CSV table of C-alpha atoms in Angstrom, one decimal:
chain,number,residue,atom,x,y,z
A,1,MET,CA,0.0,0.2,0.0
A,2,PRO,CA,1.6,3.4,-0.7
A,3,THR,CA,2.4,6.0,1.8
A,4,LEU,CA,0.5,9.5,2.0
A,5,PRO,CA,2.7,12.1,0.0
A,6,MET,CA,4.6,14.6,2.4
A,7,THR,CA,3.1,18.0,1.6
A,8,GLU,CA,3.3,21.6,2.9
A,9,ASP,CA,-0.4,21.4,3.4
A,10,HIS,CA,-3.1,19.1,4.6
A,11,LEU,CA,-4.4,16.6,2.1
A,12,VAL,CA,-8.0,16.3,1.0
A,13,ILE,CA,-8.4,13.0,-0.8
A,14,ARG,CA,-11.1,12.0,-3.2
A,15,THR,CA,-12.1,8.5,-2.4
A,16,ASP,CA,-15.9,8.5,-4.1
A,17,PHE,CA,-15.6,8.7,-8.2
A,18,SER,CA,-19.3,8.5,-8.7
A,19,ASP,CA,-20.3,11.8,-9.4
A,20,PRO,CA,-18.0,14.2,-11.3
A,21,SER,CA,-20.6,17.2,-10.7
A,22,ALA,CA,-20.6,16.8,-7.2
A,23,TRP,CA,-16.8,16.4,-7.0
A,24,ALA,CA,-16.7,19.8,-8.8
A,25,ALA,CA,-19.0,21.2,-6.2
A,26,VAL,CA,-16.5,20.0,-3.4
A,27,GLN,CA,-13.6,21.4,-5.1
A,28,ALA,CA,-15.4,24.9,-5.7
A,29,ASP,CA,-16.3,24.9,-1.9
A,30,LEU,CA,-12.7,24.4,-1.1
A,31,ALA,CA,-11.6,27.2,-3.3
A,32,GLN,CA,-13.8,29.8,-1.3
A,33,LYS,CA,-12.3,31.6,1.6
A,34,TRP,CA,-13.3,31.2,5.2
A,35,GLY,CA,-14.2,33.6,7.7
A,36,GLU,CA,-14.6,36.1,4.8
A,37,GLU,CA,-10.7,36.8,4.1
A,38,PHE,CA,-8.8,33.4,4.7
A,39,ALA,CA,-7.9,30.9,1.9
A,40,ILE,CA,-8.3,27.2,2.4
A,41,TYR,CA,-4.9,25.9,2.2
A,42,VAL,CA,-5.3,22.0,1.3
A,43,GLU,CA,-3.7,19.9,-1.4
A,44,ILE,CA,-6.0,18.0,-3.3
A,45,ILE,CA,-5.7,14.7,-4.4
A,46,ASP,CA,-7.8,13.3,-7.3
A,47,ASP,CA,-6.6,9.8,-8.1
A,48,PRO,CA,-8.7,6.8,-8.7
A,49,ALA,CA,-6.2,4.6,-6.7
A,50,TYR,CA,-7.9,5.9,-3.5
A,51,ASP,CA,-11.4,5.0,-4.8
A,52,GLY,CA,-13.5,3.3,-2.1
A,53,LEU,CA,-10.9,3.5,0.7
A,54,GLY,CA,-11.9,4.5,4.0
A,55,PRO,CA,-10.1,5.8,7.2
A,56,GLU,CA,-8.4,2.4,8.1
A,57,GLN,CA,-6.5,2.3,5.0
A,58,PHE,CA,-5.2,6.1,5.5
A,59,LEU,CA,-4.0,5.4,8.8
A,60,SER,CA,-1.7,2.6,7.6
A,61,MET,CA,-0.7,4.8,4.8
A,62,ALA,CA,0.8,7.5,7.0
A,63,PRO,CA,4.3,7.2,7.8
A,64,ALA,CA,5.8,7.6,11.2
A,65,ASP,CA,7.2,11.0,10.2
A,66,TYR,CA,4.3,12.2,8.7
A,67,PRO,CA,3.8,16.1,9.4
A,68,HIS,CA,0.1,16.3,9.7
A,69,THR,CA,-2.4,15.2,12.3
A,70,ILE,CA,-5.4,14.8,10.0
A,71,VAL,CA,-6.2,13.5,6.4
A,72,VAL,CA,-9.5,14.7,4.9
A,73,LEU,CA,-11.6,12.8,2.9
A,74,ALA,CA,-14.1,13.5,0.1
A,75,ASP,CA,-16.2,10.4,0.5
A,76,SER,CA,-19.4,9.0,-0.7
A,77,VAL,CA,-21.3,10.9,2.3
A,78,THR,CA,-19.4,14.1,1.0
A,79,MET,CA,-20.7,13.4,-2.7
A,80,THR,CA,-24.4,12.9,-1.4
A,81,THR,CA,-25.0,15.4,1.3
A,82,PRO,CA,-26.5,18.8,0.4
A,83,ASP,CA,-23.6,20.6,2.7
A,84,ARG,CA,-20.8,18.3,1.0
A,85,LEU,CA,-19.6,17.3,4.4
A,86,LEU,CA,-16.0,16.2,4.4
A,87,LEU,CA,-14.5,13.2,6.6
A,88,VAL,CA,-11.6,14.6,9.1
A,89,VAL,CA,-9.7,11.5,10.2
A,90,SER,CA,-7.4,12.0,12.9
A,91,LEU,CA,-3.7,10.4,12.7
A,92,GLU,CA,-2.8,11.8,16.0
A,93,GLU,CA,-1.5,9.2,18.7
A,94,SER,CA,-3.5,9.4,21.9
A,95,ASP,CA,-1.6,9.7,25.0
A,96,GLU,CA,-2.2,10.1,29.0
A,97,GLU,CA,-0.7,13.7,28.8
A,98,TRP,CA,-3.3,14.8,26.2
A,99,GLU,CA,-6.1,13.0,28.2
A,100,ALA,CA,-5.1,14.9,31.5
A,101,SER,CA,-5.2,18.2,29.5
A,102,LEU,CA,-8.8,17.7,28.5
A,103,ARG,CA,-9.8,16.5,32.0
A,104,ARG,CA,-8.2,19.9,33.4
A,105,LEU,CA,-10.2,22.0,30.6
A,106,GLY,CA,-13.5,20.1,31.3
A,107,GLN,CA,-13.5,18.6,28.1
A,108,TRP,CA,-13.3,14.8,29.2
A,109,ASP,CA,-15.9,12.9,30.6
A,110,GLU,CA,-17.4,9.4,30.1
A,111,GLU,CA,-19.1,10.3,26.5
A,112,THR,CA,-15.7,11.6,25.3
A,113,ALA,CA,-13.9,8.3,26.5
A,114,ALA,CA,-16.8,6.3,25.0
A,115,GLY,CA,-16.3,8.0,21.7
A,116,GLY,CA,-19.1,10.8,21.8
A,117,ARG,CA,-19.1,14.2,20.5
A,118,GLY,CA,-18.3,13.4,16.6
A,119,TRP,CA,-15.8,10.7,17.1
A,120,GLU,CA,-17.3,7.7,15.6
A,121,ASN,CA,-14.1,5.6,16.6
A,122,GLY,CA,-13.7,6.9,19.8
A,123,TRP,CA,-12.2,10.0,21.2
A,124,PRO,CA,-9.4,11.0,21.4
A,125,GLN,CA,-7.5,8.5,19.6
A,126,ARG,CA,-6.0,7.9,16.0
A,127,GLY,CA,-8.5,6.9,13.5
A,128,GLY,CA,-11.2,9.1,15.4
A,129,VAL,CA,-13.4,10.8,12.7
A,130,PHE,CA,-15.9,13.8,12.3
A,131,ARG,CA,-17.7,15.6,9.5
A,132,SER,CA,-16.9,19.2,8.5
A,133,THR,CA,-18.1,21.7,5.9
A,134,ALA,CA,-15.6,23.3,3.5
A,135,PRO,CA,-15.3,26.5,5.7
A,136,GLY,CA,-14.7,24.1,8.8
A,137,ILE,CA,-11.8,22.4,6.9
A,138,GLY,CA,-10.2,25.8,6.4
A,139,ALA,CA,-10.5,26.9,10.1
A,140,ILE,CA,-9.1,23.4,11.0
A,141,THR,CA,-6.2,23.2,8.8
A,142,ALA,CA,-5.0,26.9,9.3
A,143,ASN,CA,-5.2,26.4,13.0
A,144,LEU,CA,-3.5,22.9,13.0
A,145,SER,CA,-0.7,24.2,10.7
A,146,VAL,CA,0.4,27.0,13.3
A,147,ALA,CA,-0.4,25.0,16.1
A,148,ASN,CA,-3.0,27.7,17.7
A,149,MET,CA,-5.6,25.0,18.3
A,150,ASP,CA,-5.8,21.2,18.7
A,151,LEU,CA,-7.7,18.8,17.0
A,152,TRP,CA,-10.0,17.8,20.2
A,153,GLU,CA,-11.1,21.5,20.1
A,154,TYR,CA,-12.9,21.0,16.5
A,155,ALA,CA,-14.2,17.6,17.8
A,156,ALA,CA,-15.5,19.2,20.8
A,157,ALA,CA,-17.2,21.9,18.8
A,158,VAL,CA,-19.3,19.7,16.4
A,159,ASP,CA,-23.2,20.2,16.1
A,160,GLY,CA,-25.7,17.6,17.1
A,161,GLN,CA,-25.3,15.9,13.7
A,162,GLY,CA,-21.6,15.5,14.5
A,163,VAL,CA,-20.5,18.2,12.0
A,164,PHE,CA,-18.1,20.8,12.7
A,165,ARG,CA,-19.5,24.0,10.8
A,166,ASN,CA,-16.8,26.6,11.7
A,167,PHE,CA,-16.9,28.4,14.9
A,168,GLU,CA,-18.4,31.7,13.3
A,169,ASP,CA,-21.2,29.7,12.2
A,170,LYS,CA,-22.7,28.6,15.4
């Protein structure tokens, strides 16, 4: 299996090739600004070799020295939802220090430990996922790139449907 390419910007990888017009809309969404002034800096991979792959496969593709803490997938849900919700996949490793920080900030509870708050696979852990709008991806990737915020802060800010819609949109 190939490894994820080393890139300056976070990756958005197309994994569903069923609807070219939906994919064009996703790309247009990602070309918009978020927060009315900031570009969304991502590198888009549009390669049929990734067709049908899910989060699990991408976890094994990330080399030990991979520079990003997430990979974003444009999957079948992305292509079929009106808001074109992208899938954010955590590549971060869980650790006790991180859990202790979340407990101090009041962001850790049994719901969190059991995989609630938008993380379908458990939270916080490698492989945790949540959905985001394109403007949300802009906020996430910009702030992760400069270590201004951590991924768990976005996961904790998902709405009742498990979607991060950007802080300004709340």
